[in-house]
Tab-separated table of C-alpha atoms (C1' of nucleotides) in Angstrom:
chain	number	residue	atom	x	y	z
A	1209	MET	CA	21.016	38.466	24.189
A	1210	GLU	CA	17.592	36.916	24.389
A	1211	SER	CA	15.496	40.002	24.742
A	1212	LEU	CA	13.756	41.418	21.737
A	1213	SER	CA	14.600	44.876	20.575
A	1214	VAL	CA	11.132	45.036	19.147
A	1215	ASP	CA	8.569	47.666	20.035
A	1216	GLU	CA	5.891	46.455	22.365
A	1217	GLN	CA	3.377	48.599	20.552
A	1218	GLN	CA	0.596	47.107	18.527
A	1219	ALA	CA	-3.026	47.895	17.632
A	1220	ALA	CA	-3.153	48.288	13.831
A	1221	SER	CA	-5.577	45.600	12.855
A	1222	SER	CA	-3.914	43.050	10.616
A	1223	SER	CA	-4.254	44.028	7.004
A	1224	SER	CA	-3.048	40.602	6.008
A	1225	THR	CA	-4.983	38.671	3.418
A	1226	SER	CA	-3.795	35.374	4.808
A	1227	PRO	CA	-6.351	32.618	5.405
A	1228	SER	CA	-7.951	32.054	8.763
A	1229	ALA	CA	-5.979	28.959	9.680
A	1230	PRO	CA	-2.238	29.041	10.184
A	1231	ASP	CA	-1.002	27.234	7.146
A	1232	THR	CA	2.295	28.500	5.944
A	1233	ARG	CA	5.642	27.058	6.734
A	1234	PRO	CA	9.244	27.653	5.934
A	1235	THR	CA	10.059	26.255	2.578
A	1236	SER	CA	12.572	23.518	2.383
A	1237	ILE	CA	15.835	23.555	0.576
A	1238	SER	CA	16.082	22.204	-2.922
A	1239	PRO	CA	16.474	18.466	-3.383
A	1240	GLN	CA	19.912	17.210	-4.266
A	1241	LYS	CA	20.566	15.123	-7.278
A	1242	ARG	CA	23.176	12.896	-5.773
A	1243	ARG	CA	22.979	9.183	-6.406
A	1244	ARG	CA	21.173	7.117	-3.842
A	1245	VAL	CA	23.411	5.061	-1.565
A	1246	GLU	CA	22.994	1.350	-1.891
A	1247	ASP	CA	21.117	-0.942	0.448
A	1248	SER	CA	22.131	-0.742	4.062
A	1249	THR	CA	19.440	-3.041	5.468
A	1250	ASN	CA	21.854	-4.689	7.848
A	1251	ALA	CA	23.294	-1.509	9.195
A	1252	ALA	CA	22.132	-0.178	12.575
A	1253	PRO	CA	19.077	2.003	12.077
A	1254	HIS	CA	19.774	5.692	11.795
A	1255	ALA	CA	18.215	7.663	14.661
A	1256	SER	CA	16.123	9.694	12.251
A	1257	LEU	CA	14.712	6.540	10.669
A	1258	LEU	CA	13.836	5.051	14.047
A	1259	LYS	CA	12.004	8.237	14.853
A	1260	ARG	CA	10.407	8.401	11.425
A	1261	MET	CA	9.002	4.914	11.792
A	1262	GLY	CA	7.418	6.081	15.022
A	1263	GLY	CA	5.082	7.989	12.745
A	1264	PRO	CA	4.174	11.627	12.294
A	1265	SER	CA	2.243	11.870	15.538
A	1266	ALA	CA	4.730	10.092	17.780
A	1267	GLY	CA	6.137	11.828	20.799
A	1268	LYS	CA	3.032	12.704	22.778
A	1269	ALA	CA	2.898	12.384	26.545
A	1270	GLY	CA	1.307	9.775	28.787
A	1271	LEU	CA	2.989	6.635	27.596
A	1272	ALA	CA	2.958	3.230	29.266
A	1273	LEU	CA	6.185	2.494	27.412
A	1274	ASP	CA	9.160	4.728	26.837
A	1275	GLN	CA	8.955	6.439	23.426
A	1276	ALA	CA	12.366	5.035	22.505
A	1277	GLU	CA	11.135	1.526	23.306
A	1278	ILE	CA	7.976	2.111	21.277
A	1279	ASN	CA	9.991	3.325	18.298
A	1280	ARG	CA	12.189	0.247	18.604
A	1281	ARG	CA	9.178	-2.072	18.615
A	1282	ILE	CA	7.606	-0.317	15.657
A	1283	TYR	CA	10.902	-0.597	13.847
A	1284	GLU	CA	11.139	-4.319	14.608
A	1285	ALA	CA	7.556	-4.953	13.521
A	1286	SER	CA	7.833	-3.073	10.238
A	1287	LYS	CA	11.386	-3.980	9.244
A	1288	GLY	CA	11.581	-5.533	5.790
A	1289	SER	CA	8.120	-4.509	4.581
A	1290	LYS	CA	7.842	-2.576	1.344
A	1291	TYR	CA	6.444	0.333	3.288
A	1292	PHE	CA	9.477	0.275	5.538
A	1293	GLU	CA	11.868	0.260	2.587
A	1294	ASN	CA	10.098	3.246	1.132
A	1295	GLU	CA	10.328	5.108	4.419
A	1296	ARG	CA	14.016	4.274	4.552
A	1297	ARG	CA	14.567	5.715	1.087
A	1298	ASN	CA	12.685	8.865	2.019
A	1299	ASP	CA	14.628	9.206	5.223
A	1300	GLU	CA	17.886	8.889	3.311
A	1301	ARG	CA	16.796	11.543	0.876
A	1302	ILE	CA	16.098	13.934	3.729
A	1303	THR	CA	19.401	13.055	5.358
A	1304	ARG	CA	21.205	14.005	2.153
A	1305	LYS	CA	19.223	17.200	1.904
A	1306	VAL	CA	20.178	18.128	5.460
A	1307	GLU	CA	23.835	17.276	4.788
A	1308	ALA	CA	23.839	19.480	1.715
A	1309	MET	CA	22.316	22.284	3.709
A	1310	LEU	CA	24.943	21.931	6.431
A	1311	ALA	CA	27.692	22.043	3.829
A	1312	ARG	CA	26.181	25.221	2.451
A	1313	MET	CA	25.982	26.622	5.949
A	1314	ASP	CA	29.707	25.995	6.518
A	1315	GLU	CA	30.492	27.744	3.294
A	1316	ARG	CA	28.321	30.760	4.092
A	1317	LEU	CA	29.621	31.017	7.637
A	1318	ARG	CA	33.181	31.091	6.316
A	1319	ALA	CA	32.256	33.792	3.843
A	1320	VAL	CA	30.376	35.791	6.482
A	1321	PRO	CA	32.277	35.581	9.761
A	1322	GLU	CA	30.245	35.998	12.908
A	1323	GLY	CA	30.387	39.556	14.190
A	1324	GLY	CA	31.871	40.876	10.949
A	1325	PRO	CA	30.325	43.796	9.070
A	1326	GLU	CA	28.283	41.628	6.735
A	1327	TRP	CA	27.010	39.560	9.658
A	1328	LEU	CA	25.972	42.676	11.534
A	1329	ALA	CA	24.195	44.011	8.474
A	1330	ILE	CA	22.137	40.823	8.204
A	1331	GLU	CA	21.363	41.002	11.895
A	1332	LYS	CA	20.183	44.567	11.519
A	1333	LYS	CA	17.929	43.568	8.657
A	1334	ALA	CA	16.484	40.683	10.663
A	1335	ASP	CA	15.797	43.024	13.561
A	1336	ALA	CA	14.086	45.476	11.239
A	1337	LEU	CA	11.950	42.636	9.898
A	1338	ALA	CA	11.003	41.655	13.454
A	1339	SER	CA	10.004	45.250	14.198
A	1340	LYS	CA	7.907	45.354	11.070
A	1341	LEU	CA	6.178	42.117	12.075
A	1342	GLU	CA	5.659	43.388	15.597
A	1343	SER	CA	3.853	46.443	14.216
A	1344	THR	CA	1.288	44.162	12.577
A	1345	ARG	CA	0.456	42.323	15.793
A	1346	ASP	CA	-3.279	42.283	16.474
A	1347	LEU	CA	-4.248	41.704	20.104
A	1348	SER	CA	-7.834	42.889	19.813
A	1349	ARG	CA	-9.689	39.636	19.135
A	1350	HIS	CA	-10.585	36.574	21.186
A	1351	ILE	CA	-9.692	33.829	18.703
A	1352	VAL	CA	-10.770	30.363	19.734
A	1353	HIS	CA	-9.662	26.960	18.533
A	1354	CYS	CA	-11.999	24.096	19.408
A	1355	ASP	CA	-10.630	20.602	19.105
A	1356	MET	CA	-12.874	17.619	19.893
A	1357	ASP	CA	-11.236	15.058	22.146
A	1358	GLN	CA	-10.439	11.781	20.455
A	1359	PHE	CA	-13.358	12.498	18.154
A	1360	TYR	CA	-13.983	9.273	16.198
A	1361	GLY	CA	-13.214	7.236	19.298
A	1362	ALA	CA	-15.635	9.310	21.373
A	1363	VAL	CA	-18.408	8.740	18.842
A	1364	GLU	CA	-17.708	4.992	18.912
A	1365	LEU	CA	-17.721	5.043	22.734
A	1366	LYS	CA	-21.132	6.636	22.689
A	1367	ARG	CA	-22.398	3.898	20.418
A	1368	ASP	CA	-20.750	1.093	22.407
A	1369	PRO	CA	-20.181	2.091	26.046
A	1370	SER	CA	-18.521	-1.267	26.749
A	1371	LEU	CA	-15.419	0.182	25.061
A	1372	LYS	CA	-14.986	2.581	27.971
A	1373	GLY	CA	-11.628	2.247	29.686
A	1374	LYS	CA	-10.335	-0.127	27.011
A	1375	ALA	CA	-7.527	0.153	24.520
A	1376	PHE	CA	-9.241	0.398	21.161
A	1377	GLY	CA	-8.611	1.852	17.745
A	1378	VAL	CA	-10.860	2.912	14.884
A	1379	GLY	CA	-9.995	1.827	11.358
A	1380	LYS	CA	-9.217	-1.222	9.307
A	1381	GLY	CA	-5.759	-1.454	7.656
A	1382	VAL	CA	-4.732	1.805	9.283
A	1383	LEU	CA	-5.972	3.334	12.534
A	1384	VAL	CA	-7.657	6.675	12.086
A	1385	THR	CA	-7.701	7.183	15.830
A	1386	ALA	CA	-6.653	5.415	19.022
A	1387	SER	CA	-8.257	5.635	22.464
A	1388	TYR	CA	-6.210	7.227	25.242
A	1389	GLU	CA	-5.676	3.759	26.722
A	1390	ALA	CA	-4.305	2.542	23.372
A	1391	ARG	CA	-2.151	5.658	23.015
A	1392	ALA	CA	-0.442	4.721	26.263
A	1393	TYR	CA	0.978	1.735	24.371
A	1394	GLY	CA	2.153	3.901	21.500
A	1395	CYS	CA	-0.808	3.265	19.183
A	1396	ARG	CA	-1.398	6.300	17.008
A	1397	SER	CA	-3.656	7.511	14.257
A	1398	GLY	CA	-2.089	6.723	10.908
A	1399	MET	CA	-0.502	3.568	12.242
A	1400	ALA	CA	-0.975	0.209	10.519
A	1401	THR	CA	-3.270	-1.938	12.625
A	1402	TYR	CA	-0.817	-4.821	12.666
A	1403	ILE	CA	1.810	-2.547	14.193
A	1404	ALA	CA	-0.686	-1.264	16.748
A	1405	GLU	CA	-1.514	-4.863	17.648
A	1406	ALA	CA	2.173	-5.615	18.077
A	1407	LEU	CA	2.415	-2.734	20.556
A	1408	CYS	CA	-0.846	-3.539	22.295
A	1409	PRO	CA	-1.901	-7.197	21.883
A	1410	HIS	CA	-5.287	-6.690	23.546
A	1411	LEU	CA	-6.168	-3.804	21.204
A	1412	ILE	CA	-9.789	-3.825	20.044
A	1413	THR	CA	-10.321	-2.461	16.545
A	1414	VAL	CA	-13.640	-1.136	15.341
A	1415	PRO	CA	-14.415	-0.292	11.712
A	1416	ASN	CA	-14.884	3.375	10.951
A	1417	ASP	CA	-18.238	4.888	10.197
A	1418	MET	CA	-17.831	8.236	8.458
A	1419	GLN	CA	-21.591	8.787	8.342
A	1420	ALA	CA	-21.750	8.775	12.124
A	1421	TYR	CA	-18.784	11.155	12.405
A	1422	VAL	CA	-20.248	13.583	9.881
A	1423	ALA	CA	-23.537	13.602	11.784
A	1424	ALA	CA	-21.807	14.147	15.138
A	1425	SER	CA	-19.700	16.886	13.570
A	1426	GLN	CA	-22.786	18.727	12.359
A	1427	ASP	CA	-24.273	18.590	15.859
A	1428	VAL	CA	-21.129	20.003	17.400
A	1429	MET	CA	-20.617	22.693	14.761
A	1430	SER	CA	-24.160	23.920	15.218
A	1431	ILE	CA	-23.408	24.453	18.907
A	1432	PHE	CA	-20.162	26.287	18.053
A	1433	ARG	CA	-22.160	28.501	15.688
A	1434	ARG	CA	-24.141	29.915	18.623
A	1435	PHE	CA	-20.907	31.594	19.677
A	1436	ASP	CA	-19.705	32.629	16.216
A	1437	SER	CA	-22.010	32.167	13.252
A	1438	ASN	CA	-19.067	32.958	10.985
A	1439	LEU	CA	-16.808	30.165	12.296
A	1440	ALA	CA	-14.166	28.463	10.175
A	1441	GLN	CA	-14.535	24.706	10.229
A	1442	ALA	CA	-11.034	23.245	9.879
A	1443	SER	CA	-12.005	19.558	9.768
A	1444	LEU	CA	-14.772	17.313	11.075
A	1445	ASP	CA	-13.617	17.850	14.631
A	1446	GLU	CA	-11.928	21.254	14.657
A	1447	ALA	CA	-13.071	24.822	14.242
A	1448	TYR	CA	-11.799	28.369	14.687
A	1449	LEU	CA	-14.135	30.954	16.182
A	1450	ASP	CA	-13.899	34.653	16.894
A	1451	VAL	CA	-15.973	35.161	20.056
A	1452	THR	CA	-15.060	38.830	20.585
A	1453	ASP	CA	-18.479	40.114	19.512
A	1454	HIS	CA	-20.358	37.363	21.350
A	1455	CYS	CA	-18.625	38.290	24.603
A	1456	ARG	CA	-19.235	42.014	24.146
A	1457	ILE	CA	-22.892	41.699	23.162
A	1458	ASN	CA	-23.685	39.362	26.036
A	1459	GLY	CA	-21.456	41.095	28.537
A	1460	VAL	CA	-19.757	37.818	29.428
A	1461	GLY	CA	-16.057	37.226	29.955
A	1462	VAL	CA	-14.258	34.981	27.508
A	1463	ASP	CA	-13.387	32.274	30.064
A	1464	ASP	CA	-17.028	31.958	31.095
A	1465	THR	CA	-18.087	31.960	27.468
A	1466	ILE	CA	-15.794	29.043	26.669
A	1467	ALA	CA	-16.851	27.158	29.797
A	1468	GLU	CA	-20.436	27.600	28.623
A	1469	LEU	CA	-19.590	26.388	25.106
A	1470	ARG	CA	-17.936	23.300	26.514
A	1471	ARG	CA	-20.866	22.656	28.845
A	1472	GLN	CA	-23.372	22.853	25.975
A	1473	VAL	CA	-21.328	20.451	23.847
A	1474	ARG	CA	-21.002	17.993	26.721
A	1475	GLU	CA	-24.653	18.108	27.700
A	1476	GLU	CA	-26.114	18.027	24.228
A	1477	THR	CA	-23.777	15.555	22.555
A	1478	GLY	CA	-22.026	13.676	25.338
A	1479	LEU	CA	-18.712	14.596	23.689
A	1480	THR	CA	-15.942	16.724	25.135
A	1481	VAL	CA	-13.938	19.467	23.513
A	1482	SER	CA	-10.646	21.148	24.334
A	1483	VAL	CA	-10.338	24.841	23.643
A	1484	GLY	CA	-7.551	27.354	23.188
A	1485	VAL	CA	-8.150	31.110	23.336
A	1486	ALA	CA	-5.542	33.557	22.124
A	1487	PRO	CA	-5.156	36.693	20.002
A	1488	ASN	CA	-4.581	34.731	16.792
A	1489	THR	CA	-5.293	31.380	15.134
A	1490	MET	CA	-1.810	29.896	15.533
A	1491	LEU	CA	-1.665	30.594	19.266
A	1492	ALA	CA	-5.242	29.393	19.762
A	1493	LYS	CA	-4.502	26.118	18.033
A	1494	ILE	CA	-1.357	25.459	20.014
A	1495	GLY	CA	-3.287	26.446	23.142
A	1496	SER	CA	-6.110	23.970	22.576
A	1497	ASP	CA	-3.586	21.178	23.071
A	1498	LYS	CA	-2.382	22.520	26.429
A	1499	ASN	CA	-5.179	21.221	28.618
A	1500	LYS	CA	-6.346	18.272	26.561
A	1501	PRO	CA	-8.629	16.420	27.071
A	1502	ASP	CA	-11.721	18.297	28.210
A	1503	GLY	CA	-9.918	21.492	29.144
A	1504	GLN	CA	-9.548	25.106	28.199
A	1505	PHE	CA	-6.558	27.395	27.994
A	1506	ARG	CA	-6.340	31.121	27.469
A	1507	LEU	CA	-3.271	33.106	26.561
A	1508	GLU	CA	-3.203	36.677	27.862
A	1509	ALA	CA	-3.459	39.199	25.032
A	1510	THR	CA	-0.138	40.978	25.433
A	1511	ALA	CA	2.885	40.851	23.160
A	1512	SER	CA	5.135	39.588	25.936
A	1513	ASP	CA	2.722	36.771	26.859
A	1514	CYS	CA	2.675	35.667	23.203
A	1515	ILE	CA	6.468	35.785	22.960
A	1516	ASP	CA	6.955	33.960	26.249
A	1517	PHE	CA	4.424	31.325	25.224
A	1518	MET	CA	6.370	30.529	22.059
A	1519	HIS	CA	9.793	30.683	23.682
A	1520	ALA	CA	10.088	27.137	24.997
A	1521	LEU	CA	7.758	25.615	22.410
A	1522	PRO	CA	9.350	22.968	20.166
A	1523	VAL	CA	9.069	24.166	16.554
A	1524	ARG	CA	7.383	20.887	15.678
A	1525	LYS	CA	4.335	22.007	17.661
A	1526	VAL	CA	3.740	24.918	15.316
A	1527	PRO	CA	1.041	24.088	12.786
A	1528	GLY	CA	2.742	23.709	9.410
A	1529	VAL	CA	6.039	22.430	10.771
A	1530	GLY	CA	6.123	18.744	9.942
A	1531	ARG	CA	8.817	16.154	10.448
A	1532	VAL	CA	10.904	17.224	7.446
A	1533	THR	CA	10.986	20.880	8.427
A	1534	GLU	CA	11.708	19.792	11.987
A	1535	ARG	CA	14.814	17.938	10.836
A	1536	ILE	CA	16.039	20.852	8.768
A	1537	LEU	CA	15.602	23.239	11.673
A	1538	GLN	CA	17.159	20.792	14.099
A	1539	ALA	CA	20.253	20.637	11.908
A	1540	LEU	CA	20.514	24.412	12.150
A	1541	GLY	CA	20.272	24.191	15.922
A	1542	VAL	CA	16.659	25.346	16.126
A	1543	GLU	CA	14.680	23.134	18.499
A	1544	THR	CA	12.325	25.666	20.046
A	1545	CYS	CA	10.724	28.840	18.765
A	1546	GLY	CA	12.972	30.725	21.184
A	1547	ASP	CA	16.053	29.415	19.352
A	1548	ILE	CA	14.879	31.213	16.219
A	1549	TRP	CA	15.804	34.599	17.639
A	1550	ARG	CA	19.275	33.531	18.751
A	1551	LEU	CA	19.980	31.948	15.362
A	1552	ARG	CA	18.281	34.524	13.151
A	1553	VAL	CA	21.395	35.466	11.204
A	1554	ARG	CA	22.272	31.847	10.524
A	1555	ILE	CA	18.701	31.235	9.371
A	1556	ALA	CA	18.804	34.227	7.025
A	1557	LEU	CA	22.148	33.049	5.642
A	1558	VAL	CA	21.153	29.459	5.036
A	1559	LEU	CA	17.406	29.528	4.387
A	1560	GLY	CA	16.894	33.054	3.109
A	1561	ASP	CA	14.701	36.006	4.047
A	1562	GLY	CA	11.378	34.403	3.157
A	1563	ASP	CA	11.851	31.536	5.560
A	1564	LEU	CA	13.281	33.846	8.196
A	1565	GLU	CA	10.076	35.867	8.092
A	1566	TRP	CA	7.914	32.828	8.836
A	1567	LEU	CA	10.231	31.680	11.558
A	1568	LEU	CA	10.243	35.120	13.173
A	1569	ARG	CA	6.462	34.984	13.199
A	1570	TYR	CA	6.732	31.728	15.136
A	1571	ASN	CA	9.239	33.295	17.490
A	1572	LEU	CA	7.043	36.329	18.114
A	1573	GLY	CA	3.754	34.439	18.143
A	1574	ILE	CA	2.319	36.522	15.311
A	1575	ALA	CA	-0.276	35.116	12.918
A	1576	SER	CA	-3.625	35.924	11.393
A	1577	SER	CA	-6.468	37.002	13.668
A	1578	ILE	CA	-9.028	36.678	10.902
A	1579	VAL	CA	-11.565	33.872	11.124
A	1580	GLU	CA	-13.787	33.319	8.143
A	1581	PRO	CA	-15.495	30.264	6.696
A	1582	GLY	CA	-13.879	28.585	3.727
A	1583	LYS	CA	-15.509	29.905	0.611
A	1584	ARG	CA	-17.005	27.489	-1.857
A	1585	GLU	CA	-15.344	29.251	-4.775
A	1586	GLU	CA	-11.993	28.687	-3.102
A	1587	ARG	CA	-12.186	24.956	-3.715
A	1588	LYS	CA	-9.075	24.026	-5.674
A	1589	SER	CA	-9.508	20.403	-6.703
A	1590	VAL	CA	-11.705	17.335	-6.492
A	1591	GLY	CA	-10.145	13.901	-6.496
A	1592	ARG	CA	-10.500	10.257	-5.555
A	1593	GLU	CA	-7.929	7.567	-5.033
A	1594	HIS	CA	-7.917	4.099	-3.625
A	1595	THR	CA	-5.613	1.335	-2.582
A	1596	PHE	CA	-5.839	-2.313	-3.624
A	1597	GLN	CA	-3.751	-5.470	-3.833
A	1598	PRO	CA	-0.814	-4.569	-6.058
A	1599	THR	CA	-1.333	-5.650	-9.656
A	1600	ASN	CA	0.408	-5.193	-12.982
A	1601	ASP	CA	-2.530	-6.400	-15.068
A	1602	PRO	CA	-3.266	-3.490	-17.438
A	1603	GLU	CA	-6.915	-4.464	-17.826
A	1604	ARG	CA	-7.401	-4.547	-14.070
A	1605	LEU	CA	-5.619	-1.233	-13.634
A	1606	LEU	CA	-7.862	0.392	-16.205
A	1607	GLU	CA	-10.908	-0.999	-14.417
A	1608	LEU	CA	-9.709	0.508	-11.150
A	1609	LEU	CA	-8.956	3.810	-12.864
A	1610	ARG	CA	-12.453	3.830	-14.313
A	1611	GLU	CA	-13.875	3.562	-10.788
A	1612	SER	CA	-11.886	6.578	-9.619
A	1613	ALA	CA	-12.883	8.559	-12.705
A	1614	ASP	CA	-16.550	7.721	-12.127
A	1615	ARG	CA	-16.396	8.830	-8.523
A	1616	VAL	CA	-14.651	12.093	-9.365
A	1617	ALA	CA	-17.310	12.831	-11.991
A	1618	GLU	CA	-19.994	12.053	-9.398
A	1619	ASP	CA	-18.438	14.458	-6.908
A	1620	LEU	CA	-17.994	17.187	-9.523
A	1621	LYS	CA	-21.620	16.846	-10.495
A	1622	LYS	CA	-22.771	17.000	-6.886
A	1623	LEU	CA	-20.625	20.068	-6.258
A	1624	ASP	CA	-21.335	21.770	-9.588
A	1625	PHE	CA	-17.746	22.218	-10.647
A	1626	VAL	CA	-15.952	21.651	-13.913
A	1627	GLY	CA	-12.194	21.663	-14.289
A	1628	LYS	CA	-9.410	22.115	-16.803
A	1629	ARG	CA	-6.609	20.046	-15.408
A	1630	VAL	CA	-6.793	16.280	-15.021
A	1631	THR	CA	-4.300	14.356	-12.879
A	1632	LEU	CA	-3.532	10.661	-12.687
A	1633	THR	CA	-2.128	9.608	-9.302
A	1634	CYS	CA	-0.296	6.306	-8.888
A	1635	LYS	CA	1.497	4.557	-6.095
A	1636	ALA	CA	3.745	1.739	-7.236
A	1637	ALA	CA	3.894	-1.580	-5.372
A	1638	ASP	CA	7.058	-0.263	-3.679
A	1639	PHE	CA	5.097	2.727	-2.321
A	1640	GLN	CA	6.759	5.322	-4.539
A	1641	ARG	CA	4.146	7.794	-5.641
A	1642	PHE	CA	3.973	9.700	-8.873
A	1643	THR	CA	1.486	11.874	-10.707
A	1644	ARG	CA	0.955	12.727	-14.352
A	1645	ASP	CA	-1.329	15.489	-15.471
A	1646	GLN	CA	-2.562	17.300	-18.484
A	1647	THR	CA	-4.284	20.623	-18.884
A	1648	GLN	CA	-7.221	20.545	-21.271
A	1649	THR	CA	-8.164	23.307	-23.678
A	1650	GLY	CA	-11.742	23.294	-22.371
A	1651	TYR	CA	-13.474	22.367	-19.116
A	1652	VAL	CA	-14.312	18.738	-18.345
A	1653	SER	CA	-16.505	17.023	-15.759
A	1654	GLN	CA	-17.863	13.868	-17.412
A	1655	ALA	CA	-16.660	10.445	-16.276
A	1656	ASP	CA	-15.848	9.429	-19.852
A	1657	ASP	CA	-13.627	12.472	-20.365
A	1658	ILE	CA	-11.806	12.050	-17.065
A	1659	PHE	CA	-11.294	8.369	-17.768
A	1660	ARG	CA	-10.146	8.925	-21.347
A	1661	ILE	CA	-7.533	11.483	-20.315
A	1662	THR	CA	-6.192	9.555	-17.317
A	1663	ARG	CA	-6.225	6.298	-19.313
A	1664	THR	CA	-3.952	7.849	-21.921
A	1665	LEU	CA	-1.604	9.024	-19.180
A	1666	LEU	CA	-1.611	5.581	-17.536
A	1667	GLU	CA	-1.112	3.712	-20.802
A	1668	HIS	CA	1.870	5.901	-21.551
A	1669	GLU	CA	3.401	5.022	-18.164
A	1670	LEU	CA	2.754	1.314	-18.714
A	1671	LYS	CA	4.507	1.586	-22.057
A	1672	ILE	CA	7.618	3.241	-20.679
A	1673	GLN	CA	7.639	1.143	-17.478
A	1674	PRO	CA	6.586	-2.324	-18.686
A	1675	GLY	CA	5.297	-4.601	-15.941
A	1676	LEU	CA	4.653	-1.643	-13.630
A	1677	SER	CA	2.801	-2.902	-10.580
A	1678	LEU	CA	0.547	-0.467	-8.741
A	1679	ARG	CA	-1.117	-0.497	-5.328
A	1680	LEU	CA	-3.057	2.745	-5.676
A	1681	ILE	CA	-4.717	4.661	-8.476
A	1682	GLY	CA	-6.522	7.952	-8.404
A	1683	ALA	CA	-7.880	10.734	-10.536
A	1684	ARG	CA	-8.149	14.416	-9.695
A	1685	VAL	CA	-9.570	17.460	-11.466
A	1686	SER	CA	-8.255	20.930	-10.682
A	1687	THR	CA	-8.246	24.481	-12.094
A	1688	LEU	CA	-11.938	24.458	-11.259
A	1689	LYS	CA	-14.783	26.639	-12.425
A	1690	ASP	CA	-17.932	27.019	-10.386
A	1691	VAL	CA	-20.996	26.260	-12.533
A	1692	ARG	CA	-23.603	26.646	-9.786
B	926	DA	C1'	2.505	23.655	-17.560
B	927	DT	C1'	4.080	19.646	-15.125
B	928	DA	C1'	6.019	16.890	-11.327
B	929	DC	C1'	6.848	16.249	-6.793
B	930	DA	C1'	7.266	17.177	-1.807
B	931	DT	C1'	5.304	18.586	2.548
B	932	DA	C1'	1.627	19.124	5.668
B	933	DC	C1'	-2.881	18.576	8.038
B	934	DC	C1'	-6.663	15.641	9.960
C	539	DG	C1'	3.070	-10.256	5.100
C	540	DA	C1'	0.592	-6.364	6.482
C	541	DC	C1'	0.902	1.027	6.432
C	542	DT	C1'	-5.489	5.245	4.207
C	543	DG	C1'	-7.796	9.138	1.746
C	544	DG	C1'	-8.703	14.096	0.439
C	545	DT	C1'	-7.048	18.688	-0.175
C	546	DA	C1'	-3.909	22.650	-0.171
C	547	DT	C1'	0.264	24.666	-1.140
C	548	DG	C1'	5.232	25.473	-2.023
C	549	DT	C1'	9.291	24.623	-5.055
C	550	DA	C1'	11.744	23.228	-9.136
C	551	DT	C1'	12.062	23.056	-13.795
DNA sequence: ATACATACC
DNA sequence: GACTGGTATGTAT
C-alpha cells in the first residue's frame, strides 16, 4: 500500500511562519540514565562507530577507495586518541538510546497489535495529518538553492592555479574543505589534517584565508541579487532565491534564468555554482546536490513529482537529519523518505505525533516556500571560543577566558547588541564539552562584565573539579537587545 | 532558568 | 600524538 490517499489538490499559499531555510527535524528520544559500560578498547569496532569515525560528511560518491576501506583507515589512524575515545563514548550513548527506543517499541507494539482497532485509529489519524499537510502544499513559486562548488578550494585555485588537478585541502589542524581529487581518497571537510594525510599521502594543505572567502562571497551574492534582491543568504557559499517574479517580469523561463545566473557567476568570478529549483526550500536544497558540480536541476512543480522525488531519498539527505537522527530512524526501519509512509503508525507509536508530522513532510516533500533575508533583530547570540594546548593552570585559563571575553565584547560593540545571558563554554582535555551560564538582571556588553561573570563560573568549576584540564574556552552572550 | 544535544557550513 | 569555530534550536529538568 504505497500510494497516498492524499488529495492532489493544492494552491492555498503557505500561511506558515516557518523560516526560509528548512531547519526543523524530528526530535530525538530522551537520554537514558543507565551507567556507562566499561572500556571495550580491544573489542572489534561497532559498525556504527566505524561509520561515525568516517565523519559527518562521509558517504559521498566518486571515491578512489571503497567507503568501507576509508572508514577502516580512518579508524586505524585515529584509534587511541582522546578524540577517538570521546567519539566512542558518544557512539555508545547513542547506541543505548537506540536500544531503549527499540525496547519501548516492542512494548508499544505488544500493546497495540498491528491491524487492531487502536492501530487502525492511529493510521487514520496519520492519514488525516497527511491530508492536512497536503492542503498546505504551495507549488506556485520557483524556489532556488544556489550552492557554490567546493567554494574555499575554488577561491584558492583561483589564487594558485598550480593546484589544479591536485589533491589539496584547505585548513590547518582540521580541513575546512577538500578538493574533488582529495575527496576521491576520502578526505573530507571537518577531518583532521593528519587523518587526511594518512588517506592521501600526497595531499597538499593550504592555510585558510577567511578574508578572501568573504570577499568572493560578496561578489557572488551581488550577482545572485540581480535575480532576487530579497535573497536569503544561508552561509558564505549558499543562498536561497525566489526567482518567480524575475522570470515573469522578464518573460524568461526558469531553466534559462538559472543558466544565465550560472553563466554570469562563471564569467564574472571564475567560480562555478550548482543550482536546484523546486517549489520549496527543502526540495531546492536537495536538488542543488543532484548535478554537482557546475550543474542545475529542476523539479517539476506537481505534488506527485515532489512525492516521487522524496521516495527513494535516504532520510540522511534531508536538511536537518544528522547522523544521530539517521541512526534512530534506521533502527525503526526508516532508510528512505518513502519508508516513512509505510511505517507511519510505528513512527507515531514510538516517536509521537510531533515527529510524525515532520517526517510526513519529508515523505510528501512539503516545506516552506518563503524566502526572506535573515533579519538583524533575529540574531540570538554572539560568542567566541578557541582551542589551545590543554592546560590545567588556572592563571593561564583565566588569561584565555579574558581573550574570549574581549572578543565577544568587540563583536557586540561592532554589532550594537547588548545581552542578558552570559555563557561559559568549556571543552575538557578529554573532549567532553560543558557550558555554564547565568542570566543577569540587567543588560551587559562590556568586556570586564563578560569576563567577571564567566570567570566566576569558571572558578566555581575549578573548585568542584580540581585539576580540571581544558582544551577550549569560550564566552557567549545571548538574550540580546538591539541598541542600534 | 540552566544544561546539554543535535545540526549546519 | 594529532580532530575547528559560530550560531540556532530542541529537549529535559
